[in-house]
mmCIF file of C-alpha atoms in Angstrom:
data_model
loop_
_atom_site.group_PDB
_atom_site.id
_atom_site.type_symbol
_atom_site.label_atom_id
_atom_site.label_comp_id
_atom_site.label_asym_id
_atom_site.label_seq_id
_atom_site.Cartn_x
_atom_site.Cartn_y
_atom_site.Cartn_z
ATOM 1 C CA UNK A 1 -1.737 -25.927 9.894
ATOM 2 C CA UNK A 2 -1.235 -26.042 6.121
ATOM 3 C CA UNK A 3 2.479 -26.690 6.606
ATOM 4 C CA UNK A 4 1.696 -29.329 9.247
ATOM 5 C CA UNK A 5 -0.708 -31.045 6.859
ATOM 6 C CA UNK A 6 2.046 -31.455 4.252
ATOM 7 C CA UNK A 7 4.211 -33.283 6.838
ATOM 8 C CA UNK A 8 1.517 -35.926 7.515
ATOM 9 C CA UNK A 9 1.698 -39.511 6.144
ATOM 10 C CA UNK A 10 -0.025 -39.992 2.764
ATOM 11 C CA UNK A 11 -2.961 -42.040 4.085
ATOM 12 C CA UNK A 12 -3.912 -39.209 6.491
ATOM 13 C CA UNK A 13 -3.027 -36.375 4.129
ATOM 14 C CA UNK A 14 -6.181 -36.821 2.037
ATOM 15 C CA UNK A 15 -8.468 -36.728 5.076
ATOM 16 C CA UNK A 16 -7.260 -33.391 6.497
ATOM 17 C CA UNK A 17 -9.000 -30.451 4.841
ATOM 18 C CA UNK A 18 -8.319 -26.748 5.511
ATOM 19 C CA UNK A 19 -10.520 -24.830 7.986
ATOM 20 C CA UNK A 20 -12.006 -21.989 5.983
ATOM 21 C CA UNK A 21 -12.254 -18.557 7.614
ATOM 22 C CA UNK A 22 -14.933 -15.844 7.838
ATOM 23 C CA UNK A 23 -13.547 -12.384 8.705
ATOM 24 C CA UNK A 24 -16.010 -9.845 10.109
ATOM 25 C CA UNK A 25 -15.002 -6.213 10.547
ATOM 26 C CA UNK A 26 -15.514 -2.654 9.240
ATOM 27 C CA UNK A 27 -13.860 -1.497 6.027
ATOM 28 C CA UNK A 28 -10.207 -0.446 6.213
ATOM 29 C CA UNK A 29 -9.341 -2.492 9.322
ATOM 30 C CA UNK A 30 -6.912 -4.800 7.470
ATOM 31 C CA UNK A 31 -8.911 -7.908 6.502
ATOM 32 C CA UNK A 32 -7.493 -8.129 2.977
ATOM 33 C CA UNK A 33 -3.979 -7.222 4.098
ATOM 34 C CA UNK A 34 -3.938 -10.049 6.669
ATOM 35 C CA UNK A 35 -4.835 -12.608 3.983
ATOM 36 C CA UNK A 36 -2.390 -11.166 1.436
ATOM 37 C CA UNK A 37 0.516 -11.211 3.911
ATOM 38 C CA UNK A 38 -0.379 -14.772 4.913
ATOM 39 C CA UNK A 39 -0.158 -15.871 1.264
ATOM 40 C CA UNK A 40 3.122 -13.994 0.752
ATOM 41 C CA UNK A 41 4.727 -15.639 3.798
ATOM 42 C CA UNK A 42 3.867 -19.121 2.531
ATOM 43 C CA UNK A 43 4.653 -18.211 -1.146
ATOM 44 C CA UNK A 44 1.180 -19.472 -2.091
ATOM 45 C CA UNK A 45 -1.017 -18.537 -5.087
ATOM 46 C CA UNK A 46 -3.410 -15.829 -3.799
ATOM 47 C CA UNK A 47 -6.517 -14.421 -5.449
ATOM 48 C CA UNK A 48 -8.824 -11.667 -4.176
ATOM 49 C CA UNK A 49 -12.289 -11.529 -5.704
ATOM 50 C CA UNK A 50 -15.398 -9.437 -5.045
ATOM 51 C CA UNK A 51 -18.452 -11.586 -4.316
ATOM 52 C CA UNK A 52 -20.694 -8.967 -5.974
ATOM 53 C CA UNK A 53 -18.919 -9.496 -9.320
ATOM 54 C CA UNK A 54 -20.447 -12.948 -9.800
ATOM 55 C CA UNK A 55 -23.957 -14.017 -10.783
ATOM 56 C CA UNK A 56 -25.918 -17.252 -10.574
ATOM 57 C CA UNK A 57 -25.531 -19.699 -13.474
ATOM 58 C CA UNK A 58 -28.084 -18.713 -16.126
ATOM 59 C CA UNK A 59 -27.834 -14.968 -15.460
ATOM 60 C CA UNK A 60 -25.678 -12.667 -17.572
ATOM 61 C CA UNK A 61 -22.334 -12.222 -15.786
ATOM 62 C CA UNK A 62 -19.374 -14.202 -14.465
ATOM 63 C CA UNK A 63 -19.785 -17.692 -13.010
ATOM 64 C CA UNK A 64 -17.981 -18.625 -9.774
ATOM 65 C CA UNK A 65 -15.935 -21.238 -11.705
ATOM 66 C CA UNK A 66 -13.966 -18.270 -13.025
ATOM 67 C CA UNK A 67 -12.444 -17.875 -9.518
ATOM 68 C CA UNK A 68 -10.489 -21.139 -9.912
ATOM 69 C CA UNK A 69 -9.452 -20.275 -13.479
ATOM 70 C CA UNK A 70 -8.127 -16.891 -12.330
ATOM 71 C CA UNK A 71 -6.303 -18.576 -9.421
ATOM 72 C CA UNK A 72 -4.684 -20.968 -11.899
ATOM 73 C CA UNK A 73 -3.401 -18.000 -13.938
ATOM 74 C CA UNK A 74 -1.851 -16.564 -10.747
ATOM 75 C CA UNK A 75 -0.377 -19.973 -9.845
ATOM 76 C CA UNK A 76 1.068 -20.401 -13.360
ATOM 77 C CA UNK A 77 2.773 -16.983 -13.237
ATOM 78 C CA UNK A 78 4.119 -17.673 -9.731
ATOM 79 C CA UNK A 79 5.450 -21.108 -10.747
ATOM 80 C CA UNK A 80 7.048 -19.703 -13.900
ATOM 81 C CA UNK A 81 8.702 -16.908 -11.921
ATOM 82 C CA UNK A 82 10.004 -19.394 -9.328
ATOM 83 C CA UNK A 83 11.443 -21.704 -12.000
ATOM 84 C CA UNK A 84 13.025 -18.778 -13.879
ATOM 85 C CA UNK A 85 14.877 -17.737 -10.720
ATOM 86 C CA UNK A 86 16.169 -21.323 -10.326
ATOM 87 C CA UNK A 87 17.336 -21.520 -13.952
ATOM 88 C CA UNK A 88 18.721 -17.972 -14.247
ATOM 89 C CA UNK A 89 22.273 -19.003 -13.234
ATOM 90 C CA UNK A 90 22.374 -21.785 -15.845
ATOM 91 C CA UNK A 91 20.910 -19.464 -18.502
ATOM 92 C CA UNK A 92 23.562 -16.772 -17.836
ATOM 93 C CA UNK A 93 26.328 -19.270 -18.690
ATOM 94 C CA UNK A 94 24.569 -20.125 -21.945
ATOM 95 C CA UNK A 95 24.160 -16.414 -22.820
ATOM 96 C CA UNK A 96 27.930 -15.880 -22.847
ATOM 97 C CA UNK A 97 28.405 -18.840 -25.212
ATOM 98 C CA UNK A 98 25.615 -17.592 -27.494
ATOM 99 C CA UNK A 99 27.218 -14.133 -27.744
ATOM 100 C CA UNK A 100 30.644 -15.723 -28.445
ATOM 101 C CA UNK A 101 29.043 -17.853 -31.200
ATOM 102 C CA UNK A 102 27.771 -14.639 -32.828
ATOM 103 C CA UNK A 103 31.145 -12.901 -32.510
ATOM 104 C CA UNK A 104 33.552 -15.674 -33.491
ATOM 105 C CA UNK A 105 31.327 -18.346 -35.022
ATOM 106 C CA UNK A 106 30.361 -21.685 -33.391
ATOM 107 C CA UNK A 107 32.763 -23.259 -30.886
ATOM 108 C CA UNK A 108 34.002 -25.922 -33.329
ATOM 109 C CA UNK A 109 34.923 -23.352 -36.031
ATOM 110 C CA UNK A 110 37.887 -20.979 -35.708
ATOM 111 C CA UNK A 111 40.745 -21.201 -33.285
ATOM 112 C CA UNK A 112 40.225 -21.712 -29.563
ATOM 113 C CA UNK A 113 42.601 -18.859 -28.755
ATOM 114 C CA UNK A 114 40.512 -16.376 -30.764
ATOM 115 C CA UNK A 115 37.346 -17.447 -28.899
ATOM 116 C CA UNK A 116 39.027 -17.145 -25.487
ATOM 117 C CA UNK A 117 40.347 -13.658 -26.306
ATOM 118 C CA UNK A 118 36.786 -12.600 -27.198
ATOM 119 C CA UNK A 119 35.584 -14.172 -23.932
ATOM 120 C CA UNK A 120 38.082 -12.185 -21.812
ATOM 121 C CA UNK A 121 37.186 -8.938 -23.672
ATOM 122 C CA UNK A 122 33.492 -9.671 -23.120
ATOM 123 C CA UNK A 123 33.974 -10.313 -19.380
ATOM 124 C CA UNK A 124 35.979 -7.095 -19.019
ATOM 125 C CA UNK A 125 33.121 -5.130 -20.643
ATOM 126 C CA UNK A 126 35.151 -3.952 -23.693
ATOM 127 C CA UNK A 127 32.570 -5.158 -26.227
ATOM 128 C CA UNK A 128 29.392 -3.659 -24.702
ATOM 129 C CA UNK A 129 28.821 -1.321 -27.683
ATOM 130 C CA UNK A 130 29.544 -3.979 -30.323
ATOM 131 C CA UNK A 131 26.369 -4.579 -32.368
ATOM 132 C CA UNK A 132 24.885 -8.044 -32.953
ATOM 133 C CA UNK A 133 22.001 -9.374 -35.031
ATOM 134 C CA UNK A 134 19.621 -11.367 -32.794
ATOM 135 C CA UNK A 135 16.595 -13.441 -33.869
ATOM 136 C CA UNK A 136 13.964 -12.389 -31.335
ATOM 137 C CA UNK A 137 10.724 -14.468 -31.037
ATOM 138 C CA UNK A 138 7.701 -12.216 -31.610
ATOM 139 C CA UNK A 139 5.874 -13.441 -28.485
ATOM 140 C CA UNK A 140 8.897 -13.188 -26.139
ATOM 141 C CA UNK A 141 8.044 -12.335 -22.523
ATOM 142 C CA UNK A 142 4.319 -13.145 -22.596
ATOM 143 C CA UNK A 143 2.425 -16.305 -21.729
ATOM 144 C CA UNK A 144 0.573 -16.194 -25.016
ATOM 145 C CA UNK A 145 1.996 -13.048 -26.542
ATOM 146 C CA UNK A 146 0.593 -11.843 -29.811
ATOM 147 C CA UNK A 147 -0.699 -15.279 -30.768
ATOM 148 C CA UNK A 148 -2.769 -15.755 -27.610
ATOM 149 C CA UNK A 149 -4.233 -12.246 -27.581
ATOM 150 C CA UNK A 150 -4.992 -12.337 -31.294
ATOM 151 C CA UNK A 151 -6.923 -15.576 -30.991
ATOM 152 C CA UNK A 152 -9.164 -14.165 -28.265
ATOM 153 C CA UNK A 153 -9.853 -11.025 -30.277
ATOM 154 C CA UNK A 154 -10.472 -12.945 -33.485
ATOM 155 C CA UNK A 155 -12.785 -15.610 -32.091
ATOM 156 C CA UNK A 156 -14.340 -13.665 -29.217
ATOM 157 C CA UNK A 157 -14.971 -14.928 -25.711
ATOM 158 C CA UNK A 158 -12.824 -15.381 -22.648
ATOM 159 C CA UNK A 159 -9.130 -16.284 -22.859
ATOM 160 C CA UNK A 160 -9.748 -18.952 -20.184
ATOM 161 C CA UNK A 161 -12.366 -20.713 -22.318
ATOM 162 C CA UNK A 162 -11.379 -24.250 -23.352
ATOM 163 C CA UNK A 163 -12.566 -23.719 -26.953
ATOM 164 C CA UNK A 164 -10.637 -20.474 -27.348
ATOM 165 C CA UNK A 165 -7.528 -22.101 -25.838
ATOM 166 C CA UNK A 166 -7.719 -25.042 -28.252
ATOM 167 C CA UNK A 167 -8.129 -22.659 -31.205
ATOM 168 C CA UNK A 168 -5.193 -20.554 -29.930
ATOM 169 C CA UNK A 169 -2.935 -23.628 -29.783
ATOM 170 C CA UNK A 170 -3.965 -24.579 -33.327
ATOM 171 C CA UNK A 171 -3.230 -21.054 -34.601
ATOM 172 C CA UNK A 172 0.188 -21.120 -32.909
ATOM 173 C CA UNK A 173 1.044 -24.415 -34.593
ATOM 174 C CA UNK A 174 -0.131 -23.182 -37.990
ATOM 175 C CA UNK A 175 1.628 -19.843 -37.531
ATOM 176 C CA UNK A 176 4.814 -21.492 -36.260
ATOM 177 C CA UNK A 177 5.034 -23.971 -39.157
ATOM 178 C CA UNK A 178 6.243 -21.303 -41.543
ATOM 179 C CA UNK A 179 7.663 -17.859 -40.932
ATOM 180 C CA UNK A 180 11.199 -16.895 -40.113
ATOM 181 C CA UNK A 181 11.282 -19.196 -37.088
ATOM 182 C CA UNK A 182 11.457 -22.215 -39.404
ATOM 183 C CA UNK A 183 11.204 -25.887 -38.496
ATOM 184 C CA UNK A 184 7.926 -25.353 -36.640
ATOM 185 C CA UNK A 185 9.404 -22.821 -34.172
ATOM 186 C CA UNK A 186 7.764 -19.545 -33.212
ATOM 187 C CA UNK A 187 8.013 -16.667 -35.735
ATOM 188 C CA UNK A 188 11.087 -14.528 -35.099
ATOM 189 C CA UNK A 189 12.212 -11.042 -36.029
ATOM 190 C CA UNK A 190 15.866 -10.191 -36.662
ATOM 191 C CA UNK A 191 16.985 -7.122 -34.721
ATOM 192 C CA UNK A 192 20.302 -5.284 -34.527
ATOM 193 C CA UNK A 193 21.324 -4.222 -31.014
ATOM 194 C CA UNK A 194 24.462 -3.621 -28.895
ATOM 195 C CA UNK A 195 25.692 -6.470 -26.661
ATOM 196 C CA UNK A 196 24.596 -4.553 -23.527
ATOM 197 C CA UNK A 197 20.939 -4.812 -24.719
ATOM 198 C CA UNK A 198 21.285 -8.190 -26.452
ATOM 199 C CA UNK A 199 22.410 -9.865 -23.224
ATOM 200 C CA UNK A 200 18.965 -9.449 -21.582
ATOM 201 C CA UNK A 201 17.107 -10.514 -24.739
ATOM 202 C CA UNK A 202 19.231 -13.659 -25.186
ATOM 203 C CA UNK A 203 18.798 -14.427 -21.459
ATOM 204 C CA UNK A 204 14.991 -14.380 -21.937
ATOM 205 C CA UNK A 205 15.273 -16.658 -24.992
ATOM 206 C CA UNK A 206 17.516 -19.136 -23.143
ATOM 207 C CA UNK A 207 15.207 -19.120 -20.103
ATOM 208 C CA UNK A 208 12.208 -19.903 -22.334
ATOM 209 C CA UNK A 209 14.137 -22.829 -23.856
ATOM 210 C CA UNK A 210 15.081 -24.185 -20.409
ATOM 211 C CA UNK A 211 11.481 -23.795 -19.182
ATOM 212 C CA UNK A 212 10.275 -26.051 -22.005
ATOM 213 C CA UNK A 213 11.955 -28.968 -20.180
ATOM 214 C CA UNK A 214 9.968 -28.244 -16.971
ATOM 215 C CA UNK A 215 6.335 -29.387 -16.583
ATOM 216 C CA UNK A 216 5.028 -25.989 -15.484
ATOM 217 C CA UNK A 217 1.349 -26.928 -15.819
ATOM 218 C CA UNK A 218 1.617 -29.899 -13.472
ATOM 219 C CA UNK A 219 3.539 -27.877 -10.884
ATOM 220 C CA UNK A 220 1.131 -24.909 -11.129
ATOM 221 C CA UNK A 221 -1.941 -27.149 -10.707
ATOM 222 C CA UNK A 222 -0.350 -28.833 -7.653
ATOM 223 C CA UNK A 223 0.493 -25.417 -6.115
ATOM 224 C CA UNK A 224 -3.071 -24.115 -6.632
ATOM 225 C CA UNK A 225 -4.675 -27.293 -5.265
ATOM 226 C CA UNK A 226 -2.463 -27.706 -2.197
ATOM 227 C CA UNK A 227 -1.591 -24.128 -1.163
ATOM 228 C CA UNK A 228 -4.012 -21.851 -3.082
ATOM 229 C CA UNK A 229 -5.795 -19.128 -1.067
ATOM 230 C CA UNK A 230 -9.016 -17.495 -2.332
ATOM 231 C CA UNK A 231 -10.139 -14.308 -0.569
ATOM 232 C CA UNK A 232 -13.824 -13.591 -1.230
ATOM 233 C CA UNK A 233 -14.479 -9.963 -0.276
ATOM 234 C CA UNK A 234 -17.865 -8.292 0.335
ATOM 235 C CA UNK A 235 -19.504 -11.669 1.020
ATOM 236 C CA UNK A 236 -22.141 -9.864 3.123
ATOM 237 C CA UNK A 237 -23.405 -8.086 -0.036
ATOM 238 C CA UNK A 238 -24.763 -11.374 -1.422
ATOM 239 C CA UNK A 239 -26.815 -12.003 1.749
ATOM 240 C CA UNK A 240 -30.324 -10.730 2.397
ATOM 241 C CA UNK A 241 -31.746 -10.178 5.875
ATOM 242 C CA UNK A 242 -34.171 -12.854 7.078
ATOM 243 C CA UNK A 243 -35.770 -10.591 9.682
ATOM 244 C CA UNK A 244 -37.870 -8.810 7.063
ATOM 245 C CA UNK A 245 -39.359 -9.854 3.769
ATOM 246 C CA UNK A 246 -36.786 -7.709 1.995
ATOM 247 C CA UNK A 247 -35.120 -9.049 -1.101
ATOM 248 C CA UNK A 248 -31.634 -8.188 -2.254
ATOM 249 C CA UNK A 249 -31.359 -5.742 -5.146
ATOM 250 C CA UNK A 250 -29.491 -8.434 -7.066
ATOM 251 C CA UNK A 251 -31.892 -11.176 -8.101
ATOM 252 C CA UNK A 252 -29.133 -13.791 -8.290
ATOM 253 C CA UNK A 253 -27.362 -12.912 -4.996
ATOM 254 C CA UNK A 254 -28.577 -15.955 -3.065
ATOM 255 C CA UNK A 255 -27.907 -18.074 -6.148
ATOM 256 C CA UNK A 256 -24.249 -17.013 -5.952
ATOM 257 C CA UNK A 257 -24.117 -18.450 -2.412
ATOM 258 C CA UNK A 258 -25.530 -21.725 -3.732
ATOM 259 C CA UNK A 259 -22.953 -21.762 -6.536
ATOM 260 C CA UNK A 260 -20.141 -21.065 -4.053
ATOM 261 C CA UNK A 261 -21.120 -24.098 -1.948
ATOM 262 C CA UNK A 262 -19.633 -26.848 -4.178
ATOM 263 C CA UNK A 263 -16.540 -24.698 -4.780
ATOM 264 C CA UNK A 264 -15.849 -24.243 -1.057
ATOM 265 C CA UNK A 265 -16.818 -27.833 -0.214
ATOM 266 C CA UNK A 266 -14.623 -29.312 -2.951
ATOM 267 C CA UNK A 267 -15.211 -29.899 -6.633
ATOM 268 C CA UNK A 268 -13.272 -30.277 -9.884
ATOM 269 C CA UNK A 269 -13.140 -27.319 -12.274
ATOM 270 C CA UNK A 270 -11.999 -27.577 -15.882
ATOM 271 C CA UNK A 271 -9.360 -24.963 -16.816
ATOM 272 C CA UNK A 272 -7.009 -24.436 -19.757
ATOM 273 C CA UNK A 273 -4.219 -25.988 -17.645
ATOM 274 C CA UNK A 274 -6.245 -29.139 -16.884
ATOM 275 C CA UNK A 275 -8.715 -30.199 -14.193
ATOM 276 C CA UNK A 276 -8.231 -28.482 -10.818
ATOM 277 C CA UNK A 277 -9.561 -29.890 -7.553
ATOM 278 C CA UNK A 278 -10.687 -27.371 -4.892
ATOM 279 C CA UNK A 279 -10.787 -29.819 -1.928
ATOM 280 C CA UNK A 280 -7.661 -28.448 -0.249
ATOM 281 C CA UNK A 281 -7.826 -24.759 -1.236
ATOM 282 C CA UNK A 282 -8.267 -22.289 1.622
ATOM 283 C CA UNK A 283 -11.271 -19.965 1.255
ATOM 284 C CA UNK A 284 -11.444 -16.763 3.314
ATOM 285 C CA UNK A 285 -14.762 -14.903 3.318
ATOM 286 C CA UNK A 286 -14.798 -11.257 4.367
ATOM 287 C CA UNK A 287 -17.446 -8.635 5.003
ATOM 288 C CA UNK A 288 -18.493 -5.715 7.204
ATOM 289 C CA UNK A 289 -21.903 -7.273 8.008
ATOM 290 C CA UNK A 290 -23.527 -3.915 8.869
ATOM 291 C CA UNK A 291 -26.978 -4.526 7.372
ATOM 292 C CA UNK A 292 -26.977 -8.323 7.719
ATOM 293 C CA UNK A 293 -25.636 -10.911 10.165
ATOM 294 C CA UNK A 294 -23.419 -13.940 9.417
ATOM 295 C CA UNK A 295 -26.443 -16.076 10.348
ATOM 296 C CA UNK A 296 -28.277 -14.617 7.294
ATOM 297 C CA UNK A 297 -25.963 -16.598 5.006
ATOM 298 C CA UNK A 298 -27.129 -19.973 3.754
ATOM 299 C CA UNK A 299 -26.709 -22.481 6.615
ATOM 300 C CA UNK A 300 -24.659 -24.775 4.364
ATOM 301 C CA UNK A 301 -22.238 -21.960 3.526
ATOM 302 C CA UNK A 302 -21.967 -20.976 7.208
ATOM 303 C CA UNK A 303 -20.900 -24.551 7.944
ATOM 304 C CA UNK A 304 -18.166 -24.334 5.295
ATOM 305 C CA UNK A 305 -16.624 -21.289 7.049
ATOM 306 C CA UNK A 306 -16.083 -22.676 10.586
ATOM 307 C CA UNK A 307 -13.480 -20.169 11.869
ATOM 308 C CA UNK A 308 -14.963 -16.755 12.717
ATOM 309 C CA UNK A 309 -12.565 -13.837 13.170
ATOM 310 C CA UNK A 310 -13.985 -10.510 14.384
ATOM 311 C CA UNK A 311 -11.837 -7.448 13.755
ATOM 312 C CA UNK A 312 -12.482 -4.217 15.650
ATOM 313 C CA UNK A 313 -12.413 -0.758 14.107
ATOM 314 C CA UNK A 314 -9.093 1.084 14.296
ATOM 315 C CA UNK A 315 -8.504 3.380 17.277
ATOM 316 C CA UNK A 316 -6.354 6.523 17.466
ATOM 317 C CA UNK A 317 -3.403 4.491 18.808
ATOM 318 C CA UNK A 318 -3.762 1.965 15.965
ATOM 319 C CA UNK A 319 -3.668 4.753 13.377
ATOM 320 C CA UNK A 320 -0.550 6.235 15.036
ATOM 321 C CA UNK A 321 1.166 2.838 14.844
ATOM 322 C CA UNK A 322 0.230 2.526 11.145
ATOM 323 C CA UNK A 323 1.895 5.910 10.562
ATOM 324 C CA UNK A 324 5.121 5.014 12.372
ATOM 325 C CA UNK A 325 5.751 1.248 12.720
ATOM 326 C CA UNK A 326 5.734 -0.263 9.148
ATOM 327 C CA UNK A 327 9.017 0.002 7.226
ATOM 328 C CA UNK A 328 7.393 1.738 4.241
ATOM 329 C CA UNK A 329 4.889 3.801 6.243
ATOM 330 C CA UNK A 330 3.056 6.837 4.849
ATOM 331 C CA UNK A 331 5.367 9.297 6.634
ATOM 332 C CA UNK A 332 8.526 7.734 5.223
ATOM 333 C CA UNK A 333 6.985 7.657 1.730
ATOM 334 C CA UNK A 334 6.331 11.430 1.874
ATOM 335 C CA UNK A 335 9.826 12.148 3.265
ATOM 336 C CA UNK A 336 11.495 10.148 0.447
ATOM 337 C CA UNK A 337 9.304 11.726 -2.261
ATOM 338 C CA UNK A 338 10.173 15.272 -1.123
ATOM 339 C CA UNK A 339 13.872 14.307 -0.765
ATOM 340 C CA UNK A 340 14.017 13.807 -4.560
ATOM 341 C CA UNK A 341 13.697 17.630 -4.837
ATOM 342 C CA UNK A 342 16.676 18.069 -2.457
ATOM 343 C CA UNK A 343 14.399 19.191 0.413
ATOM 344 C CA UNK A 344 14.470 17.644 3.900
ATOM 345 C CA UNK A 345 10.992 16.944 5.309
ATOM 346 C CA UNK A 346 10.509 16.230 9.028
ATOM 347 C CA UNK A 347 7.388 15.332 11.002
ATOM 348 C CA UNK A 348 7.243 16.138 14.716
ATOM 349 C CA UNK A 349 5.824 13.396 16.941
ATOM 350 C CA UNK A 350 3.061 15.739 18.146
ATOM 351 C CA UNK A 351 2.071 16.332 14.505
ATOM 352 C CA UNK A 352 1.772 12.566 13.899
ATOM 353 C CA UNK A 353 -0.377 12.236 17.038
ATOM 354 C CA UNK A 354 -2.620 15.031 15.737
ATOM 355 C CA UNK A 355 -2.928 13.341 12.307
ATOM 356 C CA UNK A 356 -3.990 10.080 13.984
ATOM 357 C CA UNK A 357 -6.420 11.953 16.273
ATOM 358 C CA UNK A 358 -8.019 13.802 13.331
ATOM 359 C CA UNK A 359 -8.327 10.619 11.238
ATOM 360 C CA UNK A 360 -9.977 8.791 14.161
ATOM 361 C CA UNK A 361 -12.363 11.751 14.721
ATOM 362 C CA UNK A 362 -13.369 11.818 11.024
ATOM 363 C CA UNK A 363 -13.951 8.051 11.085
ATOM 364 C CA UNK A 364 -16.324 8.497 14.043
ATOM 365 C CA UNK A 365 -18.219 11.528 12.740
ATOM 366 C CA UNK A 366 -18.338 11.131 8.937
ATOM 367 C CA UNK A 367 -17.871 7.511 7.813
ATOM 368 C CA UNK A 368 -15.616 4.811 9.181
ATOM 369 C CA UNK A 369 -13.247 3.980 6.318
ATOM 370 C CA UNK A 370 -10.469 2.761 8.624
ATOM 371 C CA UNK A 371 -6.803 3.240 7.702
ATOM 372 C CA UNK A 372 -7.739 4.654 4.269
ATOM 373 C CA UNK A 373 -8.659 7.880 6.076
ATOM 374 C CA UNK A 374 -4.939 8.485 6.706
ATOM 375 C CA UNK A 375 -4.386 8.902 2.953
ATOM 376 C CA UNK A 376 -7.021 11.670 2.810
ATOM 377 C CA UNK A 377 -5.579 13.481 5.835
ATOM 378 C CA UNK A 378 -1.948 13.120 4.711
ATOM 379 C CA UNK A 379 -2.688 14.386 1.181
ATOM 380 C CA UNK A 380 -4.431 17.481 2.567
ATOM 381 C CA UNK A 381 -1.361 18.296 4.723
ATOM 382 C CA UNK A 382 1.123 17.611 1.897
ATOM 383 C CA UNK A 383 -0.841 19.406 -0.840
ATOM 384 C CA UNK A 384 0.947 22.794 -0.613
ATOM 385 C CA UNK A 385 4.327 21.398 0.515
ATOM 386 C CA UNK A 386 4.380 19.076 -2.503
ATOM 387 C CA UNK A 387 3.910 21.943 -4.982
ATOM 388 C CA UNK A 388 6.285 24.328 -3.203
ATOM 389 C CA UNK A 389 9.126 21.779 -2.823
ATOM 390 C CA UNK A 390 10.136 22.087 -6.499
ATOM 391 C CA UNK A 391 10.862 25.829 -6.061
ATOM 392 C CA UNK A 392 12.661 25.590 -2.715
ATOM 393 C CA UNK A 393 16.432 25.890 -2.346
ATOM 394 C CA UNK A 394 18.504 22.720 -2.130
ATOM 395 C CA UNK A 395 19.047 21.288 1.382
ATOM 396 C CA UNK A 396 16.271 23.444 2.861
ATOM 397 C CA UNK A 397 14.175 21.886 5.640
ATOM 398 C CA UNK A 398 10.402 21.726 6.085
ATOM 399 C CA UNK A 399 9.023 20.786 9.498
ATOM 400 C CA UNK A 400 5.430 19.604 9.891
ATOM 401 C CA UNK A 401 4.229 20.748 13.327
ATOM 402 C CA UNK A 402 1.032 20.171 15.279
ATOM 403 C CA UNK A 403 -0.152 23.743 14.505
ATOM 404 C CA UNK A 404 0.413 23.218 10.765
ATOM 405 C CA UNK A 405 -1.643 20.004 10.857
ATOM 406 C CA UNK A 406 -4.491 21.782 12.689
ATOM 407 C CA UNK A 407 -4.404 24.694 10.226
ATOM 408 C CA UNK A 408 -4.529 22.475 7.110
ATOM 409 C CA UNK A 409 -7.271 20.218 8.480
ATOM 410 C CA UNK A 410 -9.482 22.910 10.053
ATOM 411 C CA UNK A 411 -11.685 23.247 6.921
ATOM 412 C CA UNK A 412 -12.240 19.448 6.720
ATOM 413 C CA UNK A 413 -13.417 19.340 10.344
ATOM 414 C CA UNK A 414 -15.749 22.309 9.838
ATOM 415 C CA UNK A 415 -17.283 20.768 6.707
ATOM 416 C CA UNK A 416 -17.724 17.396 8.387
ATOM 417 C CA UNK A 417 -19.684 18.963 11.241
ATOM 418 C CA UNK A 418 -22.060 20.683 8.795
ATOM 419 C CA UNK A 419 -22.396 17.830 6.273
ATOM 420 C CA UNK A 420 -24.797 15.795 8.459
ATOM 421 C CA UNK A 421 -27.392 18.603 8.268
ATOM 422 C CA UNK A 422 -27.335 18.924 4.464
ATOM 423 C CA UNK A 423 -30.160 17.019 2.731
#
């Protein structure tokens, strides 16, 4: 629907707002992963926040406005990365000319033949060990680098604060006016390095110069406003049950819901990149809702999350699929890790079925932590194999059978049966 909205005529575009989502399901059933994959598919700025991290305005803690500021940081990094990929080809051509300038002088000095001979030697890789002196900006590779971090430490406060940002910009200008950068440029440091290393450094410098011509802020703000996705986890922890006169342990929990209302409905937040409108951002709330019900949320907030998605707990078959279907599944990860020692690791299908069965049993009897239980079970099976692999002979084979799985997990199952009786 978000893609469809962007295809609409301009007069209708402003009227269509995203349908926010409330996901309900036990922990470890894939709520966060669904949202993260959705953002990755659409190449959209994505931010996951814990609802319990925020407090009502007036209490000591983080305000909900910080959500939009953090999303803008993500959007800025994503936009910068996207633009760098676009400009990388152009920058690579400039790098070769910069290296030739250092070797044979500028293009207009010296003979053309000498420059072309250097170019052919450079392309053939004969000059990789030749050393060059490169002026490297001190804050290369970071959004603010040393200047930005220093300002926050010196003046205190949050790096997203408007006052701190203004002071940082002033310090950069004052610092850049002198120094080795000269002519108001950033301070630089002269370093001696071989061409093989200098190529990457010069590429970064040229990319930074090309990025100065692009309005990154405007593009990042547009990306956050139009395609930004905010995933608010543990939203049930800021609700208190209305059935009893019980109050939440956090005095400002219900206040956080009230503060979230304007954000989800649509408001303008001031950030260091400019004003950001939240009207068309997609908000996804998520929670287990064991102790409370979705109806215990503020009615206004319930209305802002019209789509309800209920996810069931994972079954034995689901856990087996998680172990076998994904490209980078847990089994493949273990096989590749052990292969680095020259040892072949193989899991029988019956063993994988037993792992899934044990994980499902532990989720039912101990605590339902969903797919995360597979990590616990897998680590217990791999514990000894992992340590022994380093001492095994090359090209030896280790087979994980159903009996081995039962043997390694027998103590966990025994403990879990007894644990419910221990006070």
